[in-house]
Amino acid sequence: MNIGVIGLGQMGGAISKNLLKTGFHVSGYDILPKMLDHLAENGGDPLGSVQAIANACDLIILSIPSTDSLFDVTSKIIKSGRSGLIVLELSTLKVEDKHKAYDQLSAANITLMDIPMSGTGVQAKSGDLVYFASGERLAFNTAKPVLEAFCKDGYYLGCFGNGSRMKFVANLLVAIHNVAAGEALTMAKKSGLNPEQVLKVIGASAATSKMLEVRGAAMLSGAYGDGGIALNLFQKDISIIREFAKDLGVITPLFETSSKIYDQAMNEGHAEDDTACVCAVLERMAGIGR
């Protein structure tokens, strides 16, 4: 298969590179010329438009930042006139918006799969992603070898939209665990414990979490600009989860409490930093200076 990737940012760029490493032919498109240059440097084929990707590829991966981007891209795929395509949507967006895109593509005989990724941009580089796949089973069977080329693991979850629902559950826990990790490390620092030793000891204990493992080192160093997911993008995920829980009538007190720390980090100028920056807010609140 010739694989197309639309959106060559931190996640899409890493996915493209890993696909190329495993022998797939990858064509890509991004609105930023420098991203196309990176793809070419890695051995991929940069193309000049969404329609060019649709005409050249059998399977298309979308790694895009917003609902507006989704509908813009899918409308251009439809206008290409291609049918029989499989499109994998990897982003965290509202389920109802993905369903709308599904219906529009289905009318053009194009299959959309809802397959959010669990993992950061840094994890994408090392292939340490987990996929949550949902949609038509036959399309998933076709897509599975492609997904396995850039993910360490994954699950097929049935009907379209279940992938997003699983991602909302996962990101609710990520939001809480990330703040909990920052809170614990802040307490450890102020108590006089050796922070690096704390990370090692807690990491080996029953108290560890994936967020402590993934973001603990950044929280200790204060190097919040080195990958992961930017806080301003994660704010979009928080808003989606909040609305999803509200529609279900589910009360999320820990999530709402954690959300306030992310809001404060935004107010303190961390919009472009990785979400590990919540630790900086907690340290300031505890009177710890760097």
Coordinates of C-alpha atoms in Angstrom, one line a residue:
M1 CA 0.0 0.0 0.0
N2 CA 1.0 3.6 -0.6
I3 CA 0.3 5.3 2.7
G4 CA -0.7 9.0 2.9
V5 CA -0.2 11.1 6.0
I6 CA -2.0 14.4 6.3
G7 CA -0.6 16.5 9.2
L8 CA 3.1 16.1 9.6
G9 CA 3.5 17.8 13.0
Q10 CA 5.0 16.2 16.1
M11 CA 2.7 13.1 16.0
G12 CA 2.2 12.8 12.2
G13 CA 5.9 13.4 11.5
A14 CA 7.0 10.7 13.9
I15 CA 4.4 8.3 12.5
S16 CA 5.6 8.9 9.0
K17 CA 9.2 8.3 9.9
N18 CA 8.4 5.0 11.6
L19 CA 6.3 3.9 8.6
L20 CA 9.3 4.6 6.4
K21 CA 11.6 2.7 8.6
T22 CA 9.5 -0.4 8.3
G23 CA 9.4 -0.2 4.5
F24 CA 6.1 1.5 3.7
H25 CA 6.0 4.0 0.9
V26 CA 4.7 7.3 2.5
S27 CA 3.4 10.4 0.8
G28 CA 2.6 13.3 3.0
Y29 CA 1.0 16.8 3.1
D30 CA 1.1 19.6 5.6
I31 CA 0.3 23.3 5.3
L32 CA 3.8 24.1 6.6
P33 CA 6.5 23.7 4.0
K34 CA 9.2 22.8 6.6
M35 CA 7.2 19.7 7.6
L36 CA 7.3 18.6 4.0
D37 CA 11.0 19.1 4.0
H38 CA 11.4 16.9 7.0
L39 CA 9.4 14.2 5.3
A40 CA 11.6 14.3 2.3
E41 CA 14.7 14.2 4.4
N42 CA 13.4 10.9 6.0
G43 CA 12.7 9.4 2.6
G44 CA 9.1 10.2 2.1
D45 CA 7.3 11.8 -0.8
P46 CA 5.9 15.3 0.0
L47 CA 2.9 16.2 -2.1
G48 CA 1.3 19.6 -2.6
S49 CA -2.3 19.1 -1.6
V50 CA -4.9 16.9 0.1
Q51 CA -6.3 16.0 -3.3
A52 CA -2.9 14.8 -4.4
I53 CA -2.6 12.5 -1.4
A54 CA -6.1 11.1 -2.1
N55 CA -5.2 10.4 -5.7
A56 CA -1.9 8.8 -4.9
C57 CA -2.7 6.7 -1.8
D58 CA -4.7 3.7 -0.8
L59 CA -4.9 4.4 2.9
I60 CA -4.7 7.9 4.5
I61 CA -3.8 8.8 8.0
L62 CA -5.1 12.0 9.5
S63 CA -3.2 13.6 12.3
I64 CA -4.8 17.0 12.5
P65 CA -5.5 19.5 15.4
S66 CA -9.1 20.5 15.2
T67 CA -12.6 19.8 14.0
D68 CA -12.4 22.6 11.4
S69 CA -9.3 20.9 10.0
L70 CA -11.1 17.5 9.9
F71 CA -13.9 18.8 7.8
D72 CA -11.6 20.8 5.5
V73 CA -9.5 17.8 4.8
T74 CA -12.4 15.3 4.4
S75 CA -14.2 17.6 2.0
K76 CA -11.0 17.8 -0.1
I77 CA -10.7 14.0 -0.1
I78 CA -14.2 13.7 -1.3
K79 CA -13.6 16.3 -4.1
S80 CA -10.7 14.2 -5.3
G81 CA -13.2 11.8 -6.7
R82 CA -11.5 8.7 -5.3
S83 CA -13.6 5.9 -3.9
G84 CA -12.6 2.8 -1.9
L85 CA -10.2 4.7 0.3
I86 CA -9.6 3.9 3.9
V87 CA -9.0 6.9 6.1
L88 CA -7.7 6.6 9.7
E89 CA -8.5 9.5 12.0
L90 CA -6.1 9.6 14.9
S91 CA -7.0 12.9 16.7
T92 CA -8.9 13.5 19.8
L93 CA -12.2 15.2 18.7
K94 CA -15.8 15.0 19.6
V95 CA -17.5 11.8 18.7
E96 CA -20.4 13.5 17.0
D97 CA -18.0 15.4 14.7
K98 CA -16.3 12.2 13.7
H99 CA -19.7 10.6 13.0
K100 CA -20.5 13.6 10.7
A101 CA -17.3 13.1 8.8
Y102 CA -17.9 9.3 8.7
D103 CA -21.3 9.9 7.1
Q104 CA -20.0 12.4 4.5
L105 CA -17.1 10.1 3.5
S106 CA -19.4 7.0 3.5
A107 CA -21.6 8.7 0.9
A108 CA -18.5 9.0 -1.3
N109 CA -17.7 5.3 -0.8
I110 CA -14.8 6.1 1.5
T111 CA -14.4 4.3 4.9
L112 CA -13.4 6.4 7.9
M113 CA -12.0 4.7 10.9
D114 CA -11.9 6.3 14.4
I115 CA -8.5 5.4 15.8
P116 CA -7.1 7.8 18.5
M117 CA -3.6 7.2 19.8
S118 CA -2.6 6.9 23.5
G119 CA 0.8 8.4 23.9
T120 CA 2.8 11.6 23.6
G121 CA 4.8 13.0 20.7
V122 CA 7.9 11.7 22.3
Q123 CA 6.4 8.3 22.6
A124 CA 5.4 8.5 18.9
K125 CA 9.0 8.9 18.0
S126 CA 10.0 5.6 19.7
G127 CA 6.9 3.7 18.5
D128 CA 5.5 3.6 22.1
L129 CA 1.9 4.3 21.1
V130 CA -1.2 2.3 21.7
Y131 CA -4.1 2.6 19.3
F132 CA -7.8 2.5 20.1
A133 CA -9.5 1.3 16.9
S134 CA -13.2 1.5 16.0
G135 CA -15.2 1.2 12.9
E136 CA -15.7 -1.4 10.1
R137 CA -13.9 -4.7 10.9
L138 CA -12.7 -5.3 7.3
A139 CA -11.2 -1.9 7.1
F140 CA -9.4 -2.5 10.4
N141 CA -8.0 -5.7 9.1
T142 CA -6.5 -3.8 6.2
A143 CA -5.2 -1.1 8.4
K144 CA -3.8 -3.3 11.2
P145 CA -0.3 -3.9 9.6
V146 CA 0.0 -0.2 9.1
L147 CA -0.9 0.6 12.7
E148 CA 1.5 -2.1 14.0
A149 CA 4.3 -0.3 12.1
F150 CA 4.1 2.7 14.4
C151 CA 2.4 1.4 17.6
K152 CA 3.6 -1.0 20.2
D153 CA 0.1 -2.3 20.9
G154 CA -3.5 -1.7 20.2
Y155 CA -7.1 -2.8 20.5
Y156 CA -10.1 -3.1 18.2
L157 CA -13.1 -1.8 20.1
G158 CA -16.0 -2.4 17.8
C159 CA -18.4 0.2 16.4
F160 CA -17.3 3.5 15.1
G161 CA -16.8 6.0 18.0
N162 CA -15.7 3.6 20.6
G163 CA -12.1 4.5 20.0
S164 CA -12.8 8.1 20.9
R165 CA -14.9 7.0 24.0
M166 CA -11.9 4.9 25.2
K167 CA -9.6 7.8 24.6
F168 CA -11.7 10.1 26.7
V169 CA -11.5 7.6 29.6
A170 CA -7.8 7.4 29.1
N171 CA -7.2 11.1 29.0
L172 CA -9.3 11.7 32.1
L173 CA -6.9 9.5 33.9
V174 CA -3.9 11.1 32.2
A175 CA -5.1 14.5 33.3
I176 CA -5.5 13.4 37.0
H177 CA -2.4 11.3 37.2
N178 CA -0.2 14.0 35.6
V179 CA -1.2 16.5 38.3
A180 CA -0.9 13.8 41.0
A181 CA 2.7 13.1 39.9
G182 CA 3.5 16.8 40.0
E183 CA 1.9 17.2 43.4
A184 CA 3.8 14.2 44.8
L185 CA 7.2 15.4 43.5
T186 CA 6.6 18.8 44.8
M187 CA 5.9 17.4 48.3
A188 CA 9.0 15.2 48.0
K189 CA 11.2 18.2 47.0
K190 CA 10.0 20.4 49.8
S191 CA 10.4 17.7 52.4
G192 CA 14.1 17.5 51.6
L193 CA 14.2 14.1 49.8
N194 CA 16.5 13.6 46.9
P195 CA 14.2 14.1 43.9
E196 CA 16.0 11.7 41.6
Q197 CA 15.9 9.0 44.3
V198 CA 12.2 9.7 44.8
L199 CA 11.6 9.1 41.1
K200 CA 13.5 5.8 41.2
V201 CA 12.0 4.5 44.5
I202 CA 8.4 5.5 43.7
G203 CA 8.8 4.2 40.2
A204 CA 9.6 0.8 41.6
S205 CA 6.7 0.8 44.1
A206 CA 3.0 0.2 43.9
A207 CA 2.6 4.0 43.8
T208 CA 4.0 4.5 40.4
S209 CA 2.0 5.6 37.3
K210 CA 2.7 5.9 33.6
M211 CA 2.6 9.7 34.0
L212 CA 5.3 9.6 36.6
E213 CA 7.4 7.5 34.3
V214 CA 6.7 9.6 31.2
R215 CA 6.9 13.1 32.8
G216 CA 8.7 12.7 36.1
A217 CA 12.1 13.5 34.7
A218 CA 10.8 16.7 33.0
M219 CA 9.1 17.7 36.2
L220 CA 12.4 17.4 38.1
S221 CA 14.5 19.2 35.5
G222 CA 11.9 21.9 34.6
A223 CA 12.6 21.1 30.9
Y224 CA 9.0 21.5 29.8
G225 CA 9.6 22.3 26.2
D226 CA 11.0 18.9 25.1
G227 CA 8.2 17.2 23.4
G228 CA 5.1 15.5 24.8
I229 CA 1.8 17.4 24.2
A230 CA 1.6 21.2 24.4
L231 CA -0.7 22.5 27.2
N232 CA -2.8 24.5 24.8
L233 CA -3.6 21.4 22.8
F234 CA -4.4 19.4 25.9
Q235 CA -6.9 22.1 27.0
K236 CA -8.9 21.1 23.9
D237 CA -8.9 17.5 25.2
I238 CA -10.0 18.6 28.7
S239 CA -12.9 20.5 27.2
I240 CA -14.0 17.5 25.2
I241 CA -13.9 15.2 28.2
R242 CA -15.8 17.7 30.3
E243 CA -18.6 17.9 27.8
F244 CA -18.6 14.1 27.3
A245 CA -19.0 13.5 31.0
K246 CA -21.7 16.1 31.3
D247 CA -23.7 14.6 28.5
L248 CA -23.5 11.2 30.3
G249 CA -24.4 12.7 33.7
V250 CA -21.1 11.5 35.2
I251 CA -19.6 13.5 38.1
T252 CA -15.8 14.0 37.8
P253 CA -14.6 15.8 40.9
L254 CA -11.0 14.8 40.6
F255 CA -10.9 15.7 37.0
E256 CA -12.4 19.1 37.6
T257 CA -9.9 19.8 40.5
S258 CA -7.0 18.8 38.2
S259 CA -8.3 21.0 35.4
K260 CA -7.9 24.1 37.5
I261 CA -4.1 23.4 37.7
Y262 CA -3.9 23.2 33.9
D263 CA -5.9 26.5 33.7
Q264 CA -3.4 28.1 36.1
A265 CA -0.5 26.9 34.1
M266 CA -2.0 28.5 31.0
N267 CA -2.4 31.8 33.0
E268 CA 1.3 31.6 34.0
G269 CA 2.6 31.4 30.4
H270 CA 3.0 27.7 29.8
A271 CA 0.7 27.4 26.8
E272 CA 3.4 26.0 24.5
D273 CA 5.0 23.7 27.2
D274 CA 4.4 20.1 27.7
T275 CA 1.7 19.3 30.3
A276 CA 4.4 18.4 32.8
C277 CA 4.5 22.1 33.4
V278 CA 1.7 21.7 36.0
C279 CA 4.6 20.8 38.4
A280 CA 5.9 24.4 38.0
V281 CA 2.5 25.7 39.2
L282 CA 2.4 23.4 42.1
E283 CA 6.0 24.3 43.1
R284 CA 5.2 28.0 43.0
M285 CA 2.1 27.4 45.2
A286 CA 4.4 25.5 47.6
G287 CA 7.0 28.3 47.7
I288 CA 9.6 26.4 45.8
G289 CA 11.8 28.4 43.5
R290 CA 14.0 27.2 40.7

